[in-house]
mmCIF file of C-alpha atoms in Angstrom:
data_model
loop_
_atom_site.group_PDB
_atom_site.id
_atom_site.type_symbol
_atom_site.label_atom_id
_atom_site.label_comp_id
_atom_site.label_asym_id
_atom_site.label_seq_id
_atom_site.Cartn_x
_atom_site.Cartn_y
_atom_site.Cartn_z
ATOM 1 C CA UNK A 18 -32.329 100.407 7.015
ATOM 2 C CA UNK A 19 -34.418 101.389 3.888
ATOM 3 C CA UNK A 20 -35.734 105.278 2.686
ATOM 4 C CA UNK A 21 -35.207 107.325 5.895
ATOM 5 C CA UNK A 22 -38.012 109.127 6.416
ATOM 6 C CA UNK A 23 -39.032 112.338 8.493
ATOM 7 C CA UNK A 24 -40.179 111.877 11.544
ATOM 8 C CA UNK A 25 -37.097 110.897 13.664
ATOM 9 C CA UNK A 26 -33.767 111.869 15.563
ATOM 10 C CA UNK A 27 -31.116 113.219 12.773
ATOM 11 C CA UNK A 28 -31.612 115.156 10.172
ATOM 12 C CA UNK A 29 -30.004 115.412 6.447
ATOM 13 C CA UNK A 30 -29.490 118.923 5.522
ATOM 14 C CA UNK A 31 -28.754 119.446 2.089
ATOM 15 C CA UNK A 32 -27.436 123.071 0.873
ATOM 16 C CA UNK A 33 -27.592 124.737 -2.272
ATOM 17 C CA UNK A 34 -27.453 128.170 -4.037
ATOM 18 C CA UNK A 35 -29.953 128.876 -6.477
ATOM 19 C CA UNK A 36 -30.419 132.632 -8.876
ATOM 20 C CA UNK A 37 -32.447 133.472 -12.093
ATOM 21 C CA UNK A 38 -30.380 133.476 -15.451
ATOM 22 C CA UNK A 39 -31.259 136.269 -17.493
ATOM 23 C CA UNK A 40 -30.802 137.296 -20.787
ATOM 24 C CA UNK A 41 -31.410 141.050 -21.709
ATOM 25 C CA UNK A 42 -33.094 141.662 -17.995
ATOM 26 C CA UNK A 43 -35.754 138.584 -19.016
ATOM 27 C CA UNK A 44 -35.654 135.288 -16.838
ATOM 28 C CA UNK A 45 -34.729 132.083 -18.759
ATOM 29 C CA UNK A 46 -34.217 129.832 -15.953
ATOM 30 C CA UNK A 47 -33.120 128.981 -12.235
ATOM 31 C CA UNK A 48 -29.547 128.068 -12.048
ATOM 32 C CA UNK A 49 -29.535 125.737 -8.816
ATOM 33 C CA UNK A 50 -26.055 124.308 -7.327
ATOM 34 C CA UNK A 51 -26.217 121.589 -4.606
ATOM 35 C CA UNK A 52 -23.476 122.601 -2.630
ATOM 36 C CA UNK A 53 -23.336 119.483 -0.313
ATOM 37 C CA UNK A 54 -25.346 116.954 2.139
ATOM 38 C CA UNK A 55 -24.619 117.358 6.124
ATOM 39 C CA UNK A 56 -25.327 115.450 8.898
ATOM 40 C CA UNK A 57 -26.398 118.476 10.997
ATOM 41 C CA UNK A 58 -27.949 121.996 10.533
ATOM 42 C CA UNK A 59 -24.779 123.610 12.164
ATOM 43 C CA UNK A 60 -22.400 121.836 9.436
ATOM 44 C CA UNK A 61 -24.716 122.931 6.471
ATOM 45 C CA UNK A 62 -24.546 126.766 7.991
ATOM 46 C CA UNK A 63 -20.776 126.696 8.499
ATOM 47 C CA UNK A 64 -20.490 125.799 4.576
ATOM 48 C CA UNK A 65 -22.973 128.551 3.538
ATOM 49 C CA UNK A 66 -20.871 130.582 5.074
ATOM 50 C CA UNK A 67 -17.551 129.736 4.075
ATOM 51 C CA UNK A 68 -19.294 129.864 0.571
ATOM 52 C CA UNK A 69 -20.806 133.269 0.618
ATOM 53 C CA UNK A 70 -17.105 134.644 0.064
ATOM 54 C CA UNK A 71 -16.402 132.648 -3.152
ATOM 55 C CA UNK A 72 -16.794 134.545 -6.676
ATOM 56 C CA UNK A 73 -20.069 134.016 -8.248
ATOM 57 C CA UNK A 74 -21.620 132.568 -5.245
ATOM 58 C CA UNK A 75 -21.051 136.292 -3.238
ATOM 59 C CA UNK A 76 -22.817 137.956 -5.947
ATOM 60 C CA UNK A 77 -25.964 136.342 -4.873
ATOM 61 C CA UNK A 78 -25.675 135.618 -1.499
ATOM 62 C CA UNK A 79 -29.220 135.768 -0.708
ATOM 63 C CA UNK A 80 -29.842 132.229 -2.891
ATOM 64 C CA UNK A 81 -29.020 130.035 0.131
ATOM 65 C CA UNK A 82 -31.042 127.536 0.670
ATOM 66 C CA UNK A 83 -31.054 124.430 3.328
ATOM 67 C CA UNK A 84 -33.396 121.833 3.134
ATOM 68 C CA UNK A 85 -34.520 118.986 5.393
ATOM 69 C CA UNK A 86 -33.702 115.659 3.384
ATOM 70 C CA UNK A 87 -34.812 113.073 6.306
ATOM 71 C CA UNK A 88 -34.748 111.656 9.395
ATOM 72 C CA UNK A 89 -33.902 108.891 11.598
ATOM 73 C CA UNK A 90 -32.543 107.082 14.858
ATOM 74 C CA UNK A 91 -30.289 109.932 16.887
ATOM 75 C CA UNK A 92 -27.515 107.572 17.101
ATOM 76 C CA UNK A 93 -26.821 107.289 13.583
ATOM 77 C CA UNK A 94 -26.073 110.744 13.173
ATOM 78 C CA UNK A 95 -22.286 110.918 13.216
ATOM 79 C CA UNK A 96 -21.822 107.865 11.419
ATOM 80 C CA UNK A 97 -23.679 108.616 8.084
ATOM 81 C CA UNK A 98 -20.455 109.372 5.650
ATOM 82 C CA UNK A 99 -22.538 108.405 2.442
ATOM 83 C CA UNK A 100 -26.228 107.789 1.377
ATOM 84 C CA UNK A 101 -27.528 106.607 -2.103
ATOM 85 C CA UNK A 102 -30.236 108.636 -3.875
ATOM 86 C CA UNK A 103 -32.207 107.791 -6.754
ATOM 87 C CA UNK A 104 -33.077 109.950 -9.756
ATOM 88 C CA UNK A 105 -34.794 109.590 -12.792
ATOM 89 C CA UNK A 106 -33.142 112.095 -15.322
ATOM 90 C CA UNK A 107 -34.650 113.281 -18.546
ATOM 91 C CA UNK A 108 -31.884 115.134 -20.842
ATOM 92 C CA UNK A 109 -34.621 115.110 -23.876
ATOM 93 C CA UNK A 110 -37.187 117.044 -22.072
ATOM 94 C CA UNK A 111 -38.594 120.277 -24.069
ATOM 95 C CA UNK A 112 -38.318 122.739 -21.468
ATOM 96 C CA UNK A 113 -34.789 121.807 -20.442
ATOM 97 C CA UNK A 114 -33.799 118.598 -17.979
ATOM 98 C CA UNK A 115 -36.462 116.984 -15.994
ATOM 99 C CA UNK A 116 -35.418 115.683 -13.002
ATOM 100 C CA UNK A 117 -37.325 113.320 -10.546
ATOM 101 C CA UNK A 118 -35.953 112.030 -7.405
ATOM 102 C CA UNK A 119 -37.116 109.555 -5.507
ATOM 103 C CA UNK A 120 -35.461 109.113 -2.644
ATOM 104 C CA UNK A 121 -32.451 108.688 -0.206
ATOM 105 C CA UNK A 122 -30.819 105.129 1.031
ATOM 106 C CA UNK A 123 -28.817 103.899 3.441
ATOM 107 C CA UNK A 124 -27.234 101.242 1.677
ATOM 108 C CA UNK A 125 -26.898 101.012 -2.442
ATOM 109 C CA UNK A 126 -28.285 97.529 -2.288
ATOM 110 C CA UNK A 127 -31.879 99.056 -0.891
ATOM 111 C CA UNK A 128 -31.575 102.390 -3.434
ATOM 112 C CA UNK A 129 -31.376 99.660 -6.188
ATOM 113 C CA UNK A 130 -34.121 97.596 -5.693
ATOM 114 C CA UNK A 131 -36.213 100.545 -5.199
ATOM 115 C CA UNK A 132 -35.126 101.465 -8.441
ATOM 116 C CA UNK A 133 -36.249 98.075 -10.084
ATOM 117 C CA UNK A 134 -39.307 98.664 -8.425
ATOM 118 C CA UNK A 135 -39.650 102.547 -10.057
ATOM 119 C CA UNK A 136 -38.810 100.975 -13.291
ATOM 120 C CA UNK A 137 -41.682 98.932 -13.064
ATOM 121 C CA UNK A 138 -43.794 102.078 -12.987
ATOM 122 C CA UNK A 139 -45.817 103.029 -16.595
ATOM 123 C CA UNK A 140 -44.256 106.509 -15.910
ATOM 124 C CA UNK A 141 -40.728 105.312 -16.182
ATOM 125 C CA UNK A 142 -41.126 101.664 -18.183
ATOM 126 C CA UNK A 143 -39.834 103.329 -21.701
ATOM 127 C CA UNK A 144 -37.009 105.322 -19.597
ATOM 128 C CA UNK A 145 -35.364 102.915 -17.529
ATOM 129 C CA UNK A 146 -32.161 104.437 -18.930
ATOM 130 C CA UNK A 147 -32.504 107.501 -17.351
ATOM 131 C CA UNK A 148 -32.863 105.664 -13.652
ATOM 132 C CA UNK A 149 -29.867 106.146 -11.662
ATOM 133 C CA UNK A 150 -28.518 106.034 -8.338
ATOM 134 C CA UNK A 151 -25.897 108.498 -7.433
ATOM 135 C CA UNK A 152 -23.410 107.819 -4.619
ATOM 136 C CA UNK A 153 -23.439 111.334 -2.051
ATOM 137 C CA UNK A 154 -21.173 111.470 0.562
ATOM 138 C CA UNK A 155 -21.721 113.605 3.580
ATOM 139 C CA UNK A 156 -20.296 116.359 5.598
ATOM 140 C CA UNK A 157 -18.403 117.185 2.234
ATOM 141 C CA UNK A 158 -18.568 120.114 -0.061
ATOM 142 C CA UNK A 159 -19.260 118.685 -3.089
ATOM 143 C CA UNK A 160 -18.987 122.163 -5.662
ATOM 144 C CA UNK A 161 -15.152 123.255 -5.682
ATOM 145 C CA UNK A 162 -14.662 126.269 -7.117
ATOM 146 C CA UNK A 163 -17.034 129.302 -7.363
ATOM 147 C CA UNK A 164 -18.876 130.309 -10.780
ATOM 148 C CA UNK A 165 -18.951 133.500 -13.242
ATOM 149 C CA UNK A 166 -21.315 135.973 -13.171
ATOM 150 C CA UNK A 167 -22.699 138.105 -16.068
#
């Protein structure tokens, strides 16, 4: 039933893995992986942990992060497999990609009219090819494989 909000029963818990690439001991940028979305705090630990032991990822294993997506009904919990999130995604940008998102669905229907509505926006009315909605499903690790190192 529309953008889930905080304020409710269940929470989305999205993890990722973020470190500083370097070149030369000087910071170019923050190399952040979204690791996957779970239904509960407990499933989103359980994958940090089974991915502090995979290359690349245990050679930083302080870049875990989980964050609070939203929140709704309790009884809804176990039955969210997928949600739909909306992103606006700028490959041209000078300082690498920007990247807005605007928020989480519960059905793609909803996600895309709210992203008719964005498009309507004087931000976004030149860009309306780089407004998306991306599929996520839940309770799934979504990166495979671990990543080199320098």
């Amino acid at each position: 039933s529309g953008i889930w909000n905080y304020g409710g029963g269940i929470m989305l818990h999205c993890l990722y893995h973020s470190n500083i690439i370097s070149d030369d001991g000087i910071p170019e940028y923050q190399n952040v992986k979204i690791i996957g979305h779970y239904t509960s705090l407990e499933r989103a630990a359980n994958a940090m942990e089974r991915y502090r032991k995979i290359r690349g990822f245990a050679d930083f294993p302080y870049g875990f992060g989980i964050e609070l997506i939203f929140s709704k009904s309790p009884d809804h919990a176990e039955n969210v497999n997928r949600v739909y999130r909306n992103a606006y995604i700028d490959y041209s940008a000078i300082d690498g990609i920007d990247t807005y998102f605007e928020g989480y669905y519960t059905s793609l229907d909803q996600a895309q009219k709210a992203l008719q509505e964005i498009g309507r926006l004087s931000r976004f009315a030149n860009a309306i090819g780089n407004l998306d909605t991306f599929e996520i499903e839940t309770n799934v690790d979504q990166w495979k494989e671990g990543f080199v190192t320098g």
